[in-house]
Structures are given as C-alpha cells and as structure tokens.
mmCIF file of N, CA and C in Angstrom:
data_model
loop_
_atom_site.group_PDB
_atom_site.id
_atom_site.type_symbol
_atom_site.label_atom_id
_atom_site.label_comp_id
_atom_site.label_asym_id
_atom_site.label_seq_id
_atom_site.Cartn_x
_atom_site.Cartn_y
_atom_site.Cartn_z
ATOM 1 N N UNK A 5 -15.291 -1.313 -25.726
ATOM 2 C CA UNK A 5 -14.650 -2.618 -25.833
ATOM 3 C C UNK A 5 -14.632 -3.255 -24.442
ATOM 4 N N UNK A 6 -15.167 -4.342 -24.528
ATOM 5 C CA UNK A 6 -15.272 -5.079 -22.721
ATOM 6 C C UNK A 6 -13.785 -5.155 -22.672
ATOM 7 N N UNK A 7 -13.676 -5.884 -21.611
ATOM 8 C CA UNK A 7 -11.842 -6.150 -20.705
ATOM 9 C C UNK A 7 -12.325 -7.769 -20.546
ATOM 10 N N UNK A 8 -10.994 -8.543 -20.501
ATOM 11 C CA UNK A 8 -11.270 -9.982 -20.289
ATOM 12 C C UNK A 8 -10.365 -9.755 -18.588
ATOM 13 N N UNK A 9 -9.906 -8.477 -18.102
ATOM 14 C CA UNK A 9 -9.135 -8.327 -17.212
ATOM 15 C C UNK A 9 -10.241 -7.447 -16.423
ATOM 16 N N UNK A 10 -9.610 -7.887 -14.697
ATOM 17 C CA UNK A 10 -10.014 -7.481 -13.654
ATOM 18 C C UNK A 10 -9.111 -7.138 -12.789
ATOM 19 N N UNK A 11 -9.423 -6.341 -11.719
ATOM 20 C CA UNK A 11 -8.612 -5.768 -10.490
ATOM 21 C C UNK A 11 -8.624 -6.618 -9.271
ATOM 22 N N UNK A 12 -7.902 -7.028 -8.425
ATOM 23 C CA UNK A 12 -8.122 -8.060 -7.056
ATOM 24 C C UNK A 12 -7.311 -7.040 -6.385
ATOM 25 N N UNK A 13 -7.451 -7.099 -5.272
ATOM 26 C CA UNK A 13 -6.824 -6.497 -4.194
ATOM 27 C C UNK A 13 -6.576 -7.051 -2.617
ATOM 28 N N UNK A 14 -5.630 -7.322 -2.151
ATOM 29 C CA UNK A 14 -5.240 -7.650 -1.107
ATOM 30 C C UNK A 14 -5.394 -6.594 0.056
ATOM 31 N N UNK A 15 -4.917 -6.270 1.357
ATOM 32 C CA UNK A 15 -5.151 -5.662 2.591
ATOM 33 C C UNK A 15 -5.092 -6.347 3.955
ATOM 34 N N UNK A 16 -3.791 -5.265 4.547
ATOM 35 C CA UNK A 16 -3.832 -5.661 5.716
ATOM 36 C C UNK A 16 -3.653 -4.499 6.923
ATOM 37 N N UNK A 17 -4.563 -4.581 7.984
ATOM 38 C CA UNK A 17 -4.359 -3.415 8.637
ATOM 39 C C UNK A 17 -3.680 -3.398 9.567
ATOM 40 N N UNK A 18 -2.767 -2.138 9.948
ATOM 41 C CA UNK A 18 -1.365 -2.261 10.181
ATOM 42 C C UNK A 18 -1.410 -1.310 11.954
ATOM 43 N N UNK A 19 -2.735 -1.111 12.222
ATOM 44 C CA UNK A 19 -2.847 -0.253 13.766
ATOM 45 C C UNK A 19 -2.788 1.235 12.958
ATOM 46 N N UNK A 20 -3.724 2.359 14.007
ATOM 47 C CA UNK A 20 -3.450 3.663 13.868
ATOM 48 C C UNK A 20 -3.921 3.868 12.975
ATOM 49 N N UNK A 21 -4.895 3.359 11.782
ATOM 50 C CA UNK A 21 -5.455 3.770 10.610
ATOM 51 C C UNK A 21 -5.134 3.898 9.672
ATOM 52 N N UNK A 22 -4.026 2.838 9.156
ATOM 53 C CA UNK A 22 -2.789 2.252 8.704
ATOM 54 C C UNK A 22 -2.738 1.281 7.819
ATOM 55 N N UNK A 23 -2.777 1.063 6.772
ATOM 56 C CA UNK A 23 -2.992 -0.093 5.523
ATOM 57 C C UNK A 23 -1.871 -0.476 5.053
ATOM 58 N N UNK A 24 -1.316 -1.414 4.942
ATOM 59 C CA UNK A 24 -0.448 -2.261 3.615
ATOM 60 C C UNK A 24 -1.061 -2.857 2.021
ATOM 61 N N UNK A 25 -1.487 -2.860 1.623
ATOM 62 C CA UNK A 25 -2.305 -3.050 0.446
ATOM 63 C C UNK A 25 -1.763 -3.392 -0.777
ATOM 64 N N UNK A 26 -2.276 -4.116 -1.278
ATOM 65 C CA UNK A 26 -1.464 -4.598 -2.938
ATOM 66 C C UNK A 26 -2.611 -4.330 -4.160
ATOM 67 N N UNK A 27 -2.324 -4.337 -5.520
ATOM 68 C CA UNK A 27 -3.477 -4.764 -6.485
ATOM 69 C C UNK A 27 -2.963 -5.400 -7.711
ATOM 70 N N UNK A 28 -3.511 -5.926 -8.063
ATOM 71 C CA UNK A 28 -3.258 -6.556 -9.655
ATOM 72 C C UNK A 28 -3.975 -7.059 -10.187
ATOM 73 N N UNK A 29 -3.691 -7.471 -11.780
ATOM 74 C CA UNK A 29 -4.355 -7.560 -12.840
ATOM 75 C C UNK A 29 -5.015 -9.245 -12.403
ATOM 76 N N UNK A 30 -5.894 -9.807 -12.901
ATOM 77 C CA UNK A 30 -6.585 -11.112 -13.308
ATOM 78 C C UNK A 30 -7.264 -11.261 -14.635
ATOM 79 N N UNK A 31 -7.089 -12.205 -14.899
ATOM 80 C CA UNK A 31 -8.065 -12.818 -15.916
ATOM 81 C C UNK A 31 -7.162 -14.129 -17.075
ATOM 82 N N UNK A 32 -7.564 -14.448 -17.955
ATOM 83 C CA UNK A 32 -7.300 -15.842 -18.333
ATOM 84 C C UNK A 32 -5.873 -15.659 -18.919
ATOM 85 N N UNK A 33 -5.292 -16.994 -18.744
ATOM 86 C CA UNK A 33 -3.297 -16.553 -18.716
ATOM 87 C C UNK A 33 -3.612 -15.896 -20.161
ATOM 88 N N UNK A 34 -4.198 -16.896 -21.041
ATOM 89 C CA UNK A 34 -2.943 -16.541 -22.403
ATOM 90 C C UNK A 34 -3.747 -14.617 -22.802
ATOM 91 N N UNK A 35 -4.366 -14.331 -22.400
ATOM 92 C CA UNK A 35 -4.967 -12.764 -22.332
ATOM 93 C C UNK A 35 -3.698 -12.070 -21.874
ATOM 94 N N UNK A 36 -3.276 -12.478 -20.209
ATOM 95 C CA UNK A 36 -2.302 -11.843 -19.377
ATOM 96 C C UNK A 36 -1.153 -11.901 -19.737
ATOM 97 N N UNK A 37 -0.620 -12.876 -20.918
ATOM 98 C CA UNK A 37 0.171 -13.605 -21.658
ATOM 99 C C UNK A 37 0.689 -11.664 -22.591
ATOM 100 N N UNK A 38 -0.638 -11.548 -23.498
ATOM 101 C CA UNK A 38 -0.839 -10.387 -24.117
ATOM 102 C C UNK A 38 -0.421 -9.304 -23.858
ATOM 103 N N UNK A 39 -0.202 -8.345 -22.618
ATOM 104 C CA UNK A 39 -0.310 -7.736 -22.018
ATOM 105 C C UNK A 39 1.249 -7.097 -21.285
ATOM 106 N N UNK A 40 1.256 -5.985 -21.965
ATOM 107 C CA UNK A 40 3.142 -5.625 -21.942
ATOM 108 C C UNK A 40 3.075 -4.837 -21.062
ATOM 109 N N UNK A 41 2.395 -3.775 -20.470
ATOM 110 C CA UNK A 41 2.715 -3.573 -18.994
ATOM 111 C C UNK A 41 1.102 -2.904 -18.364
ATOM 112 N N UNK A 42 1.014 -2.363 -17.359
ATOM 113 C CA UNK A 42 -0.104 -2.198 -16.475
ATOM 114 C C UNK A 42 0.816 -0.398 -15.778
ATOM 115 N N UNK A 43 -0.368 0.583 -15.600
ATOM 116 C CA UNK A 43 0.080 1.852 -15.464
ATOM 117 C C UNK A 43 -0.653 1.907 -13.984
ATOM 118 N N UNK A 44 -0.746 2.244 -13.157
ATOM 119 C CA UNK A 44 -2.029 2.446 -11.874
ATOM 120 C C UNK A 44 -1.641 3.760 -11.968
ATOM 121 N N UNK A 45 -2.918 4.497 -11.369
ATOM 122 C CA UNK A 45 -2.960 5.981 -11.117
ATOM 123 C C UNK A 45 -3.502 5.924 -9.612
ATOM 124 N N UNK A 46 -2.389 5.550 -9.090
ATOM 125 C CA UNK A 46 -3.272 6.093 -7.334
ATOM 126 C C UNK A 46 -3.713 7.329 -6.935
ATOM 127 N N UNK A 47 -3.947 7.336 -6.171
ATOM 128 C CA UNK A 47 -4.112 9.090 -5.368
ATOM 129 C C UNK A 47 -3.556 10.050 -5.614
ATOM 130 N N UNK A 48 -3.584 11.167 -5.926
ATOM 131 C CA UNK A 48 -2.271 12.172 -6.123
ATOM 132 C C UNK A 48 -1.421 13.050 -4.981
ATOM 133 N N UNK A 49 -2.043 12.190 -3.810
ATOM 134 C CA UNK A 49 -1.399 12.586 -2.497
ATOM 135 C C UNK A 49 0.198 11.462 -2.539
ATOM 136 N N UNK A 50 -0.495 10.079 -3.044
ATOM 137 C CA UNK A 50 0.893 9.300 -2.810
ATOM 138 C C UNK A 50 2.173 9.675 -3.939
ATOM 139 N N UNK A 51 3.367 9.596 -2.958
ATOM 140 C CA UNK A 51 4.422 9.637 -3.622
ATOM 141 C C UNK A 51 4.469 8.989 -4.920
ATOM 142 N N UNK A 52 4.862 9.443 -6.413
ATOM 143 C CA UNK A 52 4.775 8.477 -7.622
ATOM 144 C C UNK A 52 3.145 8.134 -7.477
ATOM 145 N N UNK A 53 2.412 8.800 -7.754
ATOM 146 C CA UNK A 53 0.944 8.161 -7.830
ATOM 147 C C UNK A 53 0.754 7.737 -9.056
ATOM 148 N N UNK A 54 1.824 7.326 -10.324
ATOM 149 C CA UNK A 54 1.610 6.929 -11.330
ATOM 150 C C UNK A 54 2.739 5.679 -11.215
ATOM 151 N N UNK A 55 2.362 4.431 -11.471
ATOM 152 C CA UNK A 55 3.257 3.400 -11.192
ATOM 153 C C UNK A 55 3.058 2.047 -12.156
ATOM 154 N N UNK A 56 4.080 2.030 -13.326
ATOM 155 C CA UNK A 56 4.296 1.027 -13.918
ATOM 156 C C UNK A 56 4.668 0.030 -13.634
ATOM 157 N N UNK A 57 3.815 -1.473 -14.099
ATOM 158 C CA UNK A 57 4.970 -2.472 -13.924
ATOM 159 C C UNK A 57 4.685 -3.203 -15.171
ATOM 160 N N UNK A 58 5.692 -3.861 -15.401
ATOM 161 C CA UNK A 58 5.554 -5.078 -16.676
ATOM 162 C C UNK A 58 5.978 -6.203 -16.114
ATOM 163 N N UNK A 59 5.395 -6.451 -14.727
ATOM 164 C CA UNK A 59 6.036 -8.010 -14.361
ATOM 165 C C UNK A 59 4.858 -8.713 -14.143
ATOM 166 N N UNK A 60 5.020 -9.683 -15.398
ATOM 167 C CA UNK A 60 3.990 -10.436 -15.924
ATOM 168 C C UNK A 60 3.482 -11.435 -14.679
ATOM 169 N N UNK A 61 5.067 -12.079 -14.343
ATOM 170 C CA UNK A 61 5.097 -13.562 -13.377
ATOM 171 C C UNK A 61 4.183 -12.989 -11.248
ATOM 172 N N UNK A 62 4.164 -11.670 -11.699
ATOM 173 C CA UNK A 62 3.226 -10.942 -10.037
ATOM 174 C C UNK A 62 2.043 -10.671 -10.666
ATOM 175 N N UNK A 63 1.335 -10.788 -11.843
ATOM 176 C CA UNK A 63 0.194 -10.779 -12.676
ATOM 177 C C UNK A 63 -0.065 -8.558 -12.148
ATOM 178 N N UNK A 64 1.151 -7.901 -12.332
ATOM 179 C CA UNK A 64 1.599 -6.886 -12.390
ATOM 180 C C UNK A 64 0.846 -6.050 -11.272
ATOM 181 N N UNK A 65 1.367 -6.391 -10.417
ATOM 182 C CA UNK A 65 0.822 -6.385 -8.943
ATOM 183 C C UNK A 65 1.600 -5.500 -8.340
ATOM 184 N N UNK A 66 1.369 -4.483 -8.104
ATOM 185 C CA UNK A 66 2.148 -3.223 -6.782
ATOM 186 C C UNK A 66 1.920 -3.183 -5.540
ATOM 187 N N UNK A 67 2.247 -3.018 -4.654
ATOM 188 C CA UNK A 67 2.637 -3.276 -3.128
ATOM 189 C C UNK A 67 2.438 -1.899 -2.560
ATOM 190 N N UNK A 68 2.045 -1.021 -1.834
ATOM 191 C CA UNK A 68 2.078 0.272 -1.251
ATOM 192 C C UNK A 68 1.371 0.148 0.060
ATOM 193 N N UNK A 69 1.010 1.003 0.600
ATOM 194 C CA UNK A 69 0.156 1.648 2.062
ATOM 195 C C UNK A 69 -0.457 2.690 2.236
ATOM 196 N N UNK A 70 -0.951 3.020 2.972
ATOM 197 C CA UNK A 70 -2.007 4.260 3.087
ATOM 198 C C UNK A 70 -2.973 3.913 4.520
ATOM 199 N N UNK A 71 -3.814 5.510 4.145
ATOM 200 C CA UNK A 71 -4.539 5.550 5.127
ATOM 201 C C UNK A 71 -6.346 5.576 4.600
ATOM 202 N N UNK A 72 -6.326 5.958 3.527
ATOM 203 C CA UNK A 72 -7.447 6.086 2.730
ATOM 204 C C UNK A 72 -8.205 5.045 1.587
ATOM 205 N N UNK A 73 -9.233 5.351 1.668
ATOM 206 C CA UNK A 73 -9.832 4.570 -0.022
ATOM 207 C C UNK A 73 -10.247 5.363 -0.858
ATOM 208 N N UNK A 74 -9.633 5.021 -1.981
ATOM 209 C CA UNK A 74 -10.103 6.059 -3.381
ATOM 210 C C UNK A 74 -10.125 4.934 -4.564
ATOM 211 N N UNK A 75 -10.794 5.404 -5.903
ATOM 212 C CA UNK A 75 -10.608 4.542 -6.932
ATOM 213 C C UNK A 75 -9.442 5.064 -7.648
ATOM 214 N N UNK A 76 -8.685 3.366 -7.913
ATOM 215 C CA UNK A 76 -7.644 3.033 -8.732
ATOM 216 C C UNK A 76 -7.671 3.070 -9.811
ATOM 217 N N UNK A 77 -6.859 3.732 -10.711
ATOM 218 C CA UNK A 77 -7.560 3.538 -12.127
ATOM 219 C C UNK A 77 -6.282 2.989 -12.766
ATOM 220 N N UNK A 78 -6.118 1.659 -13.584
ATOM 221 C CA UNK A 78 -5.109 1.061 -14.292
ATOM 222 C C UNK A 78 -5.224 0.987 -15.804
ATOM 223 N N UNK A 79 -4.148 1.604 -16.212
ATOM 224 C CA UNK A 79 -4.418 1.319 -17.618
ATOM 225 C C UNK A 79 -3.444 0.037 -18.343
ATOM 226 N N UNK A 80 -4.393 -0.973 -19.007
ATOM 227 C CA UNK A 80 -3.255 -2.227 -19.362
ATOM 228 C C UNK A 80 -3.249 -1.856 -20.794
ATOM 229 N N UNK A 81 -1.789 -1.888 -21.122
ATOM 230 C CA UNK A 81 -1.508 -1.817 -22.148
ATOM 231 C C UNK A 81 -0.865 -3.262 -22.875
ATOM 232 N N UNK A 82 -1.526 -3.291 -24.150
ATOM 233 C CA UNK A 82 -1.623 -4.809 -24.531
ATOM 234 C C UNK A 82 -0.082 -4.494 -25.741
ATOM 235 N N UNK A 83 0.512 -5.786 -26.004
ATOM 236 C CA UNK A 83 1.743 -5.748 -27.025
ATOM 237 C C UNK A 83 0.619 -5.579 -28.143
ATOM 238 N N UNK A 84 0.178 -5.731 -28.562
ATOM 239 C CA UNK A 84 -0.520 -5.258 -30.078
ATOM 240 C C UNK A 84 -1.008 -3.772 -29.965
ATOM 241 N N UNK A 85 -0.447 -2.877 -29.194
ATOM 242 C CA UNK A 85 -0.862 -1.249 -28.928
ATOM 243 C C UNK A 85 -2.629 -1.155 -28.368
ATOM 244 N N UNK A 86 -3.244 -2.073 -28.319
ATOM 245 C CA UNK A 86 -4.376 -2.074 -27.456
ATOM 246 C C UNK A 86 -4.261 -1.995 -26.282
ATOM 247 N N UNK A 87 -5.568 -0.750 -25.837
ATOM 248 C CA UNK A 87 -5.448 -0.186 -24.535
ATOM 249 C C UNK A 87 -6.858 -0.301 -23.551
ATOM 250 N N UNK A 88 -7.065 -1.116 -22.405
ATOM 251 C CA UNK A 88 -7.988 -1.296 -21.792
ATOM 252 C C UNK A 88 -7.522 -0.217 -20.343
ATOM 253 N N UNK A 89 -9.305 0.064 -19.851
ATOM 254 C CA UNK A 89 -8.905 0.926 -18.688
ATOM 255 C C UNK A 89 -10.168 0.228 -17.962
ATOM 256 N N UNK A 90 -9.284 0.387 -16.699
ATOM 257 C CA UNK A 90 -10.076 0.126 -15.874
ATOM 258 C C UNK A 90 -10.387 0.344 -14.190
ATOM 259 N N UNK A 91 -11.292 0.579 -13.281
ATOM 260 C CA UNK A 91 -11.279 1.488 -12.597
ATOM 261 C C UNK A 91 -11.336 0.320 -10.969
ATOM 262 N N UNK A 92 -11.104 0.338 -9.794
ATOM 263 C CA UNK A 92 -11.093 -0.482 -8.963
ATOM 264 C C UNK A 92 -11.380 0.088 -7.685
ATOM 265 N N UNK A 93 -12.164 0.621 -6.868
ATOM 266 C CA UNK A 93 -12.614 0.876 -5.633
ATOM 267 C C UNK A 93 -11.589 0.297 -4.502
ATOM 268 N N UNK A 94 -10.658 0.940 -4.211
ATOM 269 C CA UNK A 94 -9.906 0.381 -2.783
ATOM 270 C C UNK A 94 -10.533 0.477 -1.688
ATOM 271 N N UNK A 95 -10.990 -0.765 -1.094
ATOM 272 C CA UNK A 95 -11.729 -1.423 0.171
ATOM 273 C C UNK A 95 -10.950 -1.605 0.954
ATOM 274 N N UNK A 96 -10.815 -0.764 2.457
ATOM 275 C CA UNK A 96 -10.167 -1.561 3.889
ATOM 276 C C UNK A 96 -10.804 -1.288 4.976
ATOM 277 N N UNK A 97 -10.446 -2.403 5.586
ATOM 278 C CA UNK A 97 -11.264 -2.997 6.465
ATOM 279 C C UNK A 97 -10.408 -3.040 7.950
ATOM 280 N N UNK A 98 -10.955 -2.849 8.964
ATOM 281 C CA UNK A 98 -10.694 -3.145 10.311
ATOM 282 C C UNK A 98 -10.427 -4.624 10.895
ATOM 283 N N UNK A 99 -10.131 -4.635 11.920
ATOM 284 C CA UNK A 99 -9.891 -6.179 11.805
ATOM 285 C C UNK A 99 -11.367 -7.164 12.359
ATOM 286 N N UNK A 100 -11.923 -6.295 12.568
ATOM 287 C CA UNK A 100 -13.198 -6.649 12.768
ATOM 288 C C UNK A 100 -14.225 -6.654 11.759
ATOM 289 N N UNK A 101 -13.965 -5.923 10.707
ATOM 290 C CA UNK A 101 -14.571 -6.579 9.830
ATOM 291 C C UNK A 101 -15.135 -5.296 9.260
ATOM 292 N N UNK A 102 -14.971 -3.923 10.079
ATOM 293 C CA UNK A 102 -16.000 -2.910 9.622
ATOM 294 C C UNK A 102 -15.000 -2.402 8.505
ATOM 295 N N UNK A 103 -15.600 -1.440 7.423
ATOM 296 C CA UNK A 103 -15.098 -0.955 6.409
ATOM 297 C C UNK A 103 -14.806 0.505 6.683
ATOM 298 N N UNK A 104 -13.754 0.958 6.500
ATOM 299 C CA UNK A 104 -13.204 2.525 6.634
ATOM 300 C C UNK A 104 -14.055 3.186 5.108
ATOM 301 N N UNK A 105 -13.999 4.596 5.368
ATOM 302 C CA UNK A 105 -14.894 5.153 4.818
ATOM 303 C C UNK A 105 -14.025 6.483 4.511
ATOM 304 N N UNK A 106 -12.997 6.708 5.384
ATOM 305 C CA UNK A 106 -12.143 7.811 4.614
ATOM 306 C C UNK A 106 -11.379 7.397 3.813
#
C-alpha cells in the first residue's frame, strides 16, 4: 500500500559532535487530518527509543539530540485502524556543509 505521508527532518549542530534534531510527518492536511497518532523507533541506544505522539497541530513532530545517524522508522497509525510504515535516513551535517557518517 503506497503512503500519501513523508518524513522531513530538521538539524542543528550543537559543537563537539553534537546534534539537536527534530522529525515529522508531511503530506496533504485532510490525509494528516486522518491520522491518530505517529510511533518513531529511534536508536536503541536513546533513552525511550520508542516515542509516541498524537499532536496533530506539530504535524507529530519530536524534538531530541544525538551524536549519530541511523534510520528512523515511524509507524502512522490512521483512526480507521490503518497502518502505514515508514523508514527515514537521519542526515547531519557540519556547519560547513560536510555530512557525518557515524
């Protein structure tokens, strides 16, 4: 089953090899409208690496930090018990522009 939903991700680097980072859901309102909460599975190093939200009005957007990139995997769970998954590559970057690789 395709997804009418996508992953965006924010980043900011914080010195020392150091990230602030956000992610959340996109795609067309009345879809996001649909959509009763969002699960992320971060890393299993981070504290709570399983993290719900159902806040529709942050298009269910989590806030964390780190030092690494790994893939995100979110599962949106729709109010009609439909379940999309989907997987998101966390990208950070230096302030110069180069891309970290651990």
């Amino acid at each position: 089953m395709s997804t009418p939903f996508a992953i965006e991700q924010w980043e900011s680097f914080e010195g020392e090899n150091w990230w602030k980072w956000a992610v959340w859901l996109v795609g067309p309102p009345d879809e996001l409208d649909k959509v009763e909460s969002v699960e992320w599975k971060l890393h299993p190093t981070f504290p709570n690496p399983i993290r719900r939200t159902m806040d529709r009005g942050s298009m269910f957007r989590i806030d964390t930090a780190g030092w690494g990139v790994f893939p995100i995997r979110a599962t949106v769970n729709m109010k009609d018990g439909s379940k999309y998954t989907l997987t998101h590559e966390l990208k950070l970057h230096y302030p110069d522009g180069t891309e970290t690789t651990a």
